[in-house]
Amino acid sequence: MANYANDKERAKQILADAGYADSDGDGYVDKDGVNVEFTYYTRSSGTSVIVAQGMQEQLRQIGILMNIESIDWNYIYENINNDEYDAGIEVLEWAEPMLVLNCCYYDMDAPGNDDAYYEAVADAASTVDSDERTARIGEIQKAMFENWNIIPFYSDVNYIAYKDYVKGLTVQADGALYWNDVSF
């Protein structure tokens, strides 16, 4: 916790300045009798639930009620596409930047999900000079951040080891694994 900016008193002051107070003594701030409350979707596997619980506790300390709904990761993306969510963890795994940038937008109506974005991605992908390509990718990310709140919470690290006699294991360019009729 000491490594993160977690100024509870400042957060409480910001809420108070905006007119939020704990008027009924339940520990949560409200305005006009309505608590500051939202539902947070997290995938039901990995450390996502633990991270969500940590966030829930931090928000509780400043008077915000965060409900957690743990669901299969496929449904998280379906809810994003259908604009049926308050907040949630969306996993972004590291891969070749173009693979990441080409699949960042699940919501077809999201601000920035337009022809100009995909033209910039295509331009960066076809840039041969590494330094120039990196600069273009950085500019694309800055443009994305105008519409998104992206906060790096943590990184799950996974290692998979297998013997070379295992057949049928397909490793994709982005590191994803598929098991196809595995044999030895």
PDB file of C-alpha atoms in Angstrom:
ATOM      1  CA  MET A   1       0.000   0.000   0.000  1.00  0.00           C
ATOM      2  CA  ALA A   2       2.901   2.360   0.677  1.00  0.00           C
ATOM      3  CA  ASN A   3       3.888   2.182  -2.989  1.00  0.00           C
ATOM      4  CA  TYR A   4       0.563   3.534  -4.218  1.00  0.00           C
ATOM      5  CA  ALA A   5      -1.019   6.943  -3.978  1.00  0.00           C
ATOM      6  CA  ASN A   6      -3.882   6.236  -1.614  1.00  0.00           C
ATOM      7  CA  ASP A   7      -4.753   9.520   0.029  1.00  0.00           C
ATOM      8  CA  LYS A   8      -7.940   8.626   1.898  1.00  0.00           C
ATOM      9  CA  GLU A   9      -8.353  12.055   3.454  1.00  0.00           C
ATOM     10  CA  ARG A  10      -8.090  13.807   0.101  1.00  0.00           C
ATOM     11  CA  ALA A  11     -10.587  11.349  -1.404  1.00  0.00           C
ATOM     12  CA  LYS A  12     -13.024  12.004   1.428  1.00  0.00           C
ATOM     13  CA  GLN A  13     -12.608  15.753   0.938  1.00  0.00           C
ATOM     14  CA  ILE A  14     -13.268  15.477  -2.806  1.00  0.00           C
ATOM     15  CA  LEU A  15     -16.472  13.558  -2.070  1.00  0.00           C
ATOM     16  CA  ALA A  16     -17.516  16.100   0.575  1.00  0.00           C
ATOM     17  CA  ASP A  17     -16.802  19.008  -1.773  1.00  0.00           C
ATOM     18  CA  ALA A  18     -19.059  17.336  -4.325  1.00  0.00           C
ATOM     19  CA  GLY A  19     -21.874  17.193  -1.776  1.00  0.00           C
ATOM     20  CA  TYR A  20     -21.565  13.588  -0.609  1.00  0.00           C
ATOM     21  CA  ALA A  21     -21.872  12.748   3.088  1.00  0.00           C
ATOM     22  CA  ASP A  22     -22.760   9.735   5.221  1.00  0.00           C
ATOM     23  CA  SER A  23     -26.178  11.071   6.197  1.00  0.00           C
ATOM     24  CA  ASP A  24     -27.513   7.829   7.713  1.00  0.00           C
ATOM     25  CA  GLY A  25     -24.350   6.579   9.474  1.00  0.00           C
ATOM     26  CA  ASP A  26     -24.062   3.342   7.495  1.00  0.00           C
ATOM     27  CA  GLY A  27     -20.429   4.053   6.559  1.00  0.00           C
ATOM     28  CA  TYR A  28     -21.192   4.952   2.940  1.00  0.00           C
ATOM     29  CA  VAL A  29     -21.499   8.421   1.495  1.00  0.00           C
ATOM     30  CA  ASP A  30     -24.681   9.424  -0.236  1.00  0.00           C
ATOM     31  CA  LYS A  31     -26.337  12.367  -1.901  1.00  0.00           C
ATOM     32  CA  ASP A  32     -30.084  12.861  -1.634  1.00  0.00           C
ATOM     33  CA  GLY A  33     -30.312   9.516   0.180  1.00  0.00           C
ATOM     34  CA  VAL A  34     -28.630   7.527  -2.610  1.00  0.00           C
ATOM     35  CA  ASN A  35     -25.359   5.792  -1.757  1.00  0.00           C
ATOM     36  CA  VAL A  36     -22.339   6.047  -4.029  1.00  0.00           C
ATOM     37  CA  GLU A  37     -22.534   2.427  -5.124  1.00  0.00           C
ATOM     38  CA  PHE A  38     -21.580   0.388  -8.148  1.00  0.00           C
ATOM     39  CA  THR A  39     -21.138  -3.223  -9.215  1.00  0.00           C
ATOM     40  CA  TYR A  40     -17.706  -4.393 -10.235  1.00  0.00           C
ATOM     41  CA  TYR A  41     -17.359  -7.376 -12.543  1.00  0.00           C
ATOM     42  CA  THR A  42     -14.351  -9.599 -12.117  1.00  0.00           C
ATOM     43  CA  ARG A  43     -13.482 -12.862 -13.757  1.00  0.00           C
ATOM     44  CA  SER A  44     -13.979 -15.884 -11.548  1.00  0.00           C
ATOM     45  CA  SER A  45     -10.448 -17.236 -11.993  1.00  0.00           C
ATOM     46  CA  GLY A  46      -6.931 -16.170 -11.174  1.00  0.00           C
ATOM     47  CA  THR A  47      -6.180 -13.344  -8.775  1.00  0.00           C
ATOM     48  CA  SER A  48      -8.883 -11.009 -10.117  1.00  0.00           C
ATOM     49  CA  VAL A  49     -11.218 -11.673  -7.190  1.00  0.00           C
ATOM     50  CA  ILE A  50      -8.463 -10.901  -4.678  1.00  0.00           C
ATOM     51  CA  VAL A  51      -7.633  -7.649  -6.478  1.00  0.00           C
ATOM     52  CA  ALA A  52     -11.331  -6.718  -6.548  1.00  0.00           C
ATOM     53  CA  GLN A  53     -11.629  -7.385  -2.817  1.00  0.00           C
ATOM     54  CA  GLY A  54      -8.625  -5.139  -2.175  1.00  0.00           C
ATOM     55  CA  MET A  55     -10.230  -2.369  -4.215  1.00  0.00           C
ATOM     56  CA  GLN A  56     -13.517  -2.902  -2.410  1.00  0.00           C
ATOM     57  CA  GLU A  57     -11.802  -2.419   0.954  1.00  0.00           C
ATOM     58  CA  GLN A  58     -10.003   0.732  -0.208  1.00  0.00           C
ATOM     59  CA  LEU A  59     -13.244   2.241  -1.471  1.00  0.00           C
ATOM     60  CA  ARG A  60     -15.095   1.228   1.709  1.00  0.00           C
ATOM     61  CA  GLN A  61     -12.550   3.237   3.701  1.00  0.00           C
ATOM     62  CA  ILE A  62     -13.646   6.416   1.925  1.00  0.00           C
ATOM     63  CA  GLY A  63     -17.345   5.575   1.971  1.00  0.00           C
ATOM     64  CA  ILE A  64     -17.961   4.099  -1.489  1.00  0.00           C
ATOM     65  CA  LEU A  65     -19.892   0.846  -1.743  1.00  0.00           C
ATOM     66  CA  MET A  66     -18.424  -1.492  -4.357  1.00  0.00           C
ATOM     67  CA  ASN A  67     -20.365  -4.707  -4.945  1.00  0.00           C
ATOM     68  CA  ILE A  68     -18.416  -7.560  -6.555  1.00  0.00           C
ATOM     69  CA  GLU A  69     -19.903  -9.906  -9.104  1.00  0.00           C
ATOM     70  CA  SER A  70     -17.556 -12.699 -10.112  1.00  0.00           C
ATOM     71  CA  ILE A  71     -18.398 -14.101 -13.543  1.00  0.00           C
ATOM     72  CA  ASP A  72     -16.729 -16.094 -16.302  1.00  0.00           C
ATOM     73  CA  TRP A  73     -14.411 -13.867 -18.358  1.00  0.00           C
ATOM     74  CA  ASN A  74     -16.429 -14.490 -21.546  1.00  0.00           C
ATOM     75  CA  TYR A  75     -19.456 -12.820 -19.960  1.00  0.00           C
ATOM     76  CA  ILE A  76     -17.387  -9.796 -18.974  1.00  0.00           C
ATOM     77  CA  TYR A  77     -16.674  -9.144 -22.650  1.00  0.00           C
ATOM     78  CA  GLU A  78     -20.302  -9.807 -23.570  1.00  0.00           C
ATOM     79  CA  ASN A  79     -21.420  -7.261 -20.955  1.00  0.00           C
ATOM     80  CA  ILE A  80     -18.906  -4.745 -22.295  1.00  0.00           C
ATOM     81  CA  ASN A  81     -20.224  -5.209 -25.830  1.00  0.00           C
ATOM     82  CA  ASN A  82     -23.794  -4.799 -24.611  1.00  0.00           C
ATOM     83  CA  ASP A  83     -22.888  -1.763 -22.468  1.00  0.00           C
ATOM     84  CA  GLU A  84     -24.211  -3.631 -19.409  1.00  0.00           C
ATOM     85  CA  TYR A  85     -21.627  -2.833 -16.746  1.00  0.00           C
ATOM     86  CA  ASP A  86     -20.601  -0.294 -14.147  1.00  0.00           C
ATOM     87  CA  ALA A  87     -16.905  -1.241 -13.890  1.00  0.00           C
ATOM     88  CA  GLY A  88     -14.652  -4.270 -14.085  1.00  0.00           C
ATOM     89  CA  ILE A  89     -11.268  -5.747 -14.714  1.00  0.00           C
ATOM     90  CA  GLU A  90     -10.505  -6.404 -18.331  1.00  0.00           C
ATOM     91  CA  VAL A  91      -7.404  -8.472 -18.845  1.00  0.00           C
ATOM     92  CA  LEU A  92      -4.813  -7.123 -21.218  1.00  0.00           C
ATOM     93  CA  GLU A  93      -2.038  -9.608 -21.761  1.00  0.00           C
ATOM     94  CA  TRP A  94       1.252  -8.556 -23.240  1.00  0.00           C
ATOM     95  CA  ALA A  95       1.783  -9.474 -26.840  1.00  0.00           C
ATOM     96  CA  GLU A  96       3.158  -7.845 -29.961  1.00  0.00           C
ATOM     97  CA  PRO A  97       1.745  -4.277 -29.775  1.00  0.00           C
ATOM     98  CA  MET A  98      -0.138  -4.544 -33.068  1.00  0.00           C
ATOM     99  CA  LEU A  99      -1.953  -7.649 -31.828  1.00  0.00           C
ATOM    100  CA  VAL A 100      -2.965  -5.767 -28.687  1.00  0.00           C
ATOM    101  CA  LEU A 101      -4.016  -2.590 -30.519  1.00  0.00           C
ATOM    102  CA  ASN A 102      -6.025  -4.533 -33.079  1.00  0.00           C
ATOM    103  CA  CYS A 103      -8.235  -6.074 -30.387  1.00  0.00           C
ATOM    104  CA  CYS A 104      -8.570  -3.295 -27.795  1.00  0.00           C
ATOM    105  CA  TYR A 105     -12.092  -2.211 -28.696  1.00  0.00           C
ATOM    106  CA  TYR A 106     -14.926  -4.575 -27.836  1.00  0.00           C
ATOM    107  CA  ASP A 107     -17.549  -1.846 -27.726  1.00  0.00           C
ATOM    108  CA  MET A 108     -18.262  -0.882 -31.330  1.00  0.00           C
ATOM    109  CA  ASP A 109     -19.713   2.451 -30.171  1.00  0.00           C
ATOM    110  CA  ALA A 110     -16.781   3.400 -27.925  1.00  0.00           C
ATOM    111  CA  PRO A 111     -15.261   6.834 -28.482  1.00  0.00           C
ATOM    112  CA  GLY A 112     -12.083   6.423 -30.526  1.00  0.00           C
ATOM    113  CA  ASN A 113     -13.184   3.160 -32.158  1.00  0.00           C
ATOM    114  CA  ASP A 114     -13.175   4.670 -35.616  1.00  0.00           C
ATOM    115  CA  ASP A 115     -11.424   4.571 -38.986  1.00  0.00           C
ATOM    116  CA  ALA A 116      -8.769   7.057 -37.829  1.00  0.00           C
ATOM    117  CA  TYR A 117      -7.752   4.712 -35.007  1.00  0.00           C
ATOM    118  CA  TYR A 118      -7.373   1.691 -37.299  1.00  0.00           C
ATOM    119  CA  GLU A 119      -5.523   3.788 -39.896  1.00  0.00           C
ATOM    120  CA  ALA A 120      -3.048   4.861 -37.198  1.00  0.00           C
ATOM    121  CA  VAL A 121      -2.603   1.218 -36.134  1.00  0.00           C
ATOM    122  CA  ALA A 122      -2.016   0.149 -39.753  1.00  0.00           C
ATOM    123  CA  ASP A 123       0.463   3.009 -40.188  1.00  0.00           C
ATOM    124  CA  ALA A 124       2.386   1.984 -37.060  1.00  0.00           C
ATOM    125  CA  ALA A 125       2.337  -1.670 -38.112  1.00  0.00           C
ATOM    126  CA  SER A 126       3.909  -0.806 -41.460  1.00  0.00           C
ATOM    127  CA  THR A 127       6.604   1.437 -39.956  1.00  0.00           C
ATOM    128  CA  VAL A 128       9.933  -0.366 -40.230  1.00  0.00           C
ATOM    129  CA  ASP A 129      12.118   1.868 -38.053  1.00  0.00           C
ATOM    130  CA  SER A 130      11.784   0.542 -34.478  1.00  0.00           C
ATOM    131  CA  ASP A 131      12.109   3.913 -32.745  1.00  0.00           C
ATOM    132  CA  GLU A 132       9.572   5.564 -35.034  1.00  0.00           C
ATOM    133  CA  ARG A 133       7.201   2.610 -34.683  1.00  0.00           C
ATOM    134  CA  THR A 134       7.465   2.798 -30.888  1.00  0.00           C
ATOM    135  CA  ALA A 135       6.712   6.538 -30.989  1.00  0.00           C
ATOM    136  CA  ARG A 136       3.627   5.933 -33.159  1.00  0.00           C
ATOM    137  CA  ILE A 137       2.380   3.213 -30.831  1.00  0.00           C
ATOM    138  CA  GLY A 138       2.867   5.623 -27.924  1.00  0.00           C
ATOM    139  CA  GLU A 139       0.771   8.268 -29.694  1.00  0.00           C
ATOM    140  CA  ILE A 140      -1.988   5.732 -30.352  1.00  0.00           C
ATOM    141  CA  GLN A 141      -2.017   4.783 -26.662  1.00  0.00           C
ATOM    142  CA  LYS A 142      -2.181   8.438 -25.594  1.00  0.00           C
ATOM    143  CA  ALA A 143      -5.201   8.936 -27.865  1.00  0.00           C
ATOM    144  CA  MET A 144      -6.862   5.854 -26.350  1.00  0.00           C
ATOM    145  CA  PHE A 145      -6.269   7.125 -22.816  1.00  0.00           C
ATOM    146  CA  GLU A 146      -8.362  10.216 -23.596  1.00  0.00           C
ATOM    147  CA  ASN A 147     -11.404   7.916 -23.533  1.00  0.00           C
ATOM    148  CA  TRP A 148     -10.311   5.181 -21.117  1.00  0.00           C
ATOM    149  CA  ASN A 149      -9.214   4.929 -17.540  1.00  0.00           C
ATOM    150  CA  ILE A 150      -6.470   2.352 -17.647  1.00  0.00           C
ATOM    151  CA  ILE A 151      -4.819   1.623 -14.338  1.00  0.00           C
ATOM    152  CA  PRO A 152      -2.196  -1.131 -14.085  1.00  0.00           C
ATOM    153  CA  PHE A 153      -3.176  -2.990 -10.912  1.00  0.00           C
ATOM    154  CA  TYR A 154      -1.086  -6.108 -11.087  1.00  0.00           C
ATOM    155  CA  SER A 155       0.319  -8.677 -13.426  1.00  0.00           C
ATOM    156  CA  ASP A 156      -0.359 -12.383 -13.232  1.00  0.00           C
ATOM    157  CA  VAL A 157       2.683 -14.292 -14.377  1.00  0.00           C
ATOM    158  CA  ASN A 158       2.111 -17.660 -15.969  1.00  0.00           C
ATOM    159  CA  TYR A 159       4.677 -20.155 -17.112  1.00  0.00           C
ATOM    160  CA  ILE A 160       3.920 -23.256 -19.096  1.00  0.00           C
ATOM    161  CA  ALA A 161       6.520 -25.929 -19.628  1.00  0.00           C
ATOM    162  CA  TYR A 162       6.117 -28.978 -21.778  1.00  0.00           C
ATOM    163  CA  LYS A 163       8.315 -31.691 -23.210  1.00  0.00           C
ATOM    164  CA  ASP A 164       9.160 -31.555 -26.884  1.00  0.00           C
ATOM    165  CA  TYR A 165       7.548 -34.973 -27.400  1.00  0.00           C
ATOM    166  CA  VAL A 166       4.089 -33.487 -26.685  1.00  0.00           C
ATOM    167  CA  LYS A 167       2.301 -33.183 -30.019  1.00  0.00           C
ATOM    168  CA  GLY A 168      -0.788 -31.130 -30.770  1.00  0.00           C
ATOM    169  CA  LEU A 169       0.106 -28.100 -28.662  1.00  0.00           C
ATOM    170  CA  THR A 170      -0.350 -24.933 -30.712  1.00  0.00           C
ATOM    171  CA  VAL A 171       1.278 -21.732 -29.487  1.00  0.00           C
ATOM    172  CA  GLN A 172      -0.192 -18.630 -31.149  1.00  0.00           C
ATOM    173  CA  ALA A 173       1.800 -15.502 -32.014  1.00  0.00           C
ATOM    174  CA  ASP A 174       0.277 -13.725 -28.991  1.00  0.00           C
ATOM    175  CA  GLY A 175       1.326 -16.534 -26.648  1.00  0.00           C
ATOM    176  CA  ALA A 176      -2.137 -18.126 -26.367  1.00  0.00           C
ATOM    177  CA  LEU A 177      -2.098 -21.920 -26.151  1.00  0.00           C
ATOM    178  CA  TYR A 178      -4.476 -24.351 -27.799  1.00  0.00           C
ATOM    179  CA  TRP A 179      -4.518 -28.059 -27.118  1.00  0.00           C
ATOM    180  CA  ASN A 180      -5.492 -29.962 -30.277  1.00  0.00           C
ATOM    181  CA  ASP A 181      -5.710 -33.732 -29.904  1.00  0.00           C
ATOM    182  CA  VAL A 182      -2.648 -33.879 -27.693  1.00  0.00           C
ATOM    183  CA  SER A 183      -0.544 -36.976 -28.047  1.00  0.00           C
ATOM    184  CA  PHE A 184       2.889 -38.173 -26.949  1.00  0.00           C
TER     185      PHE A 184
END
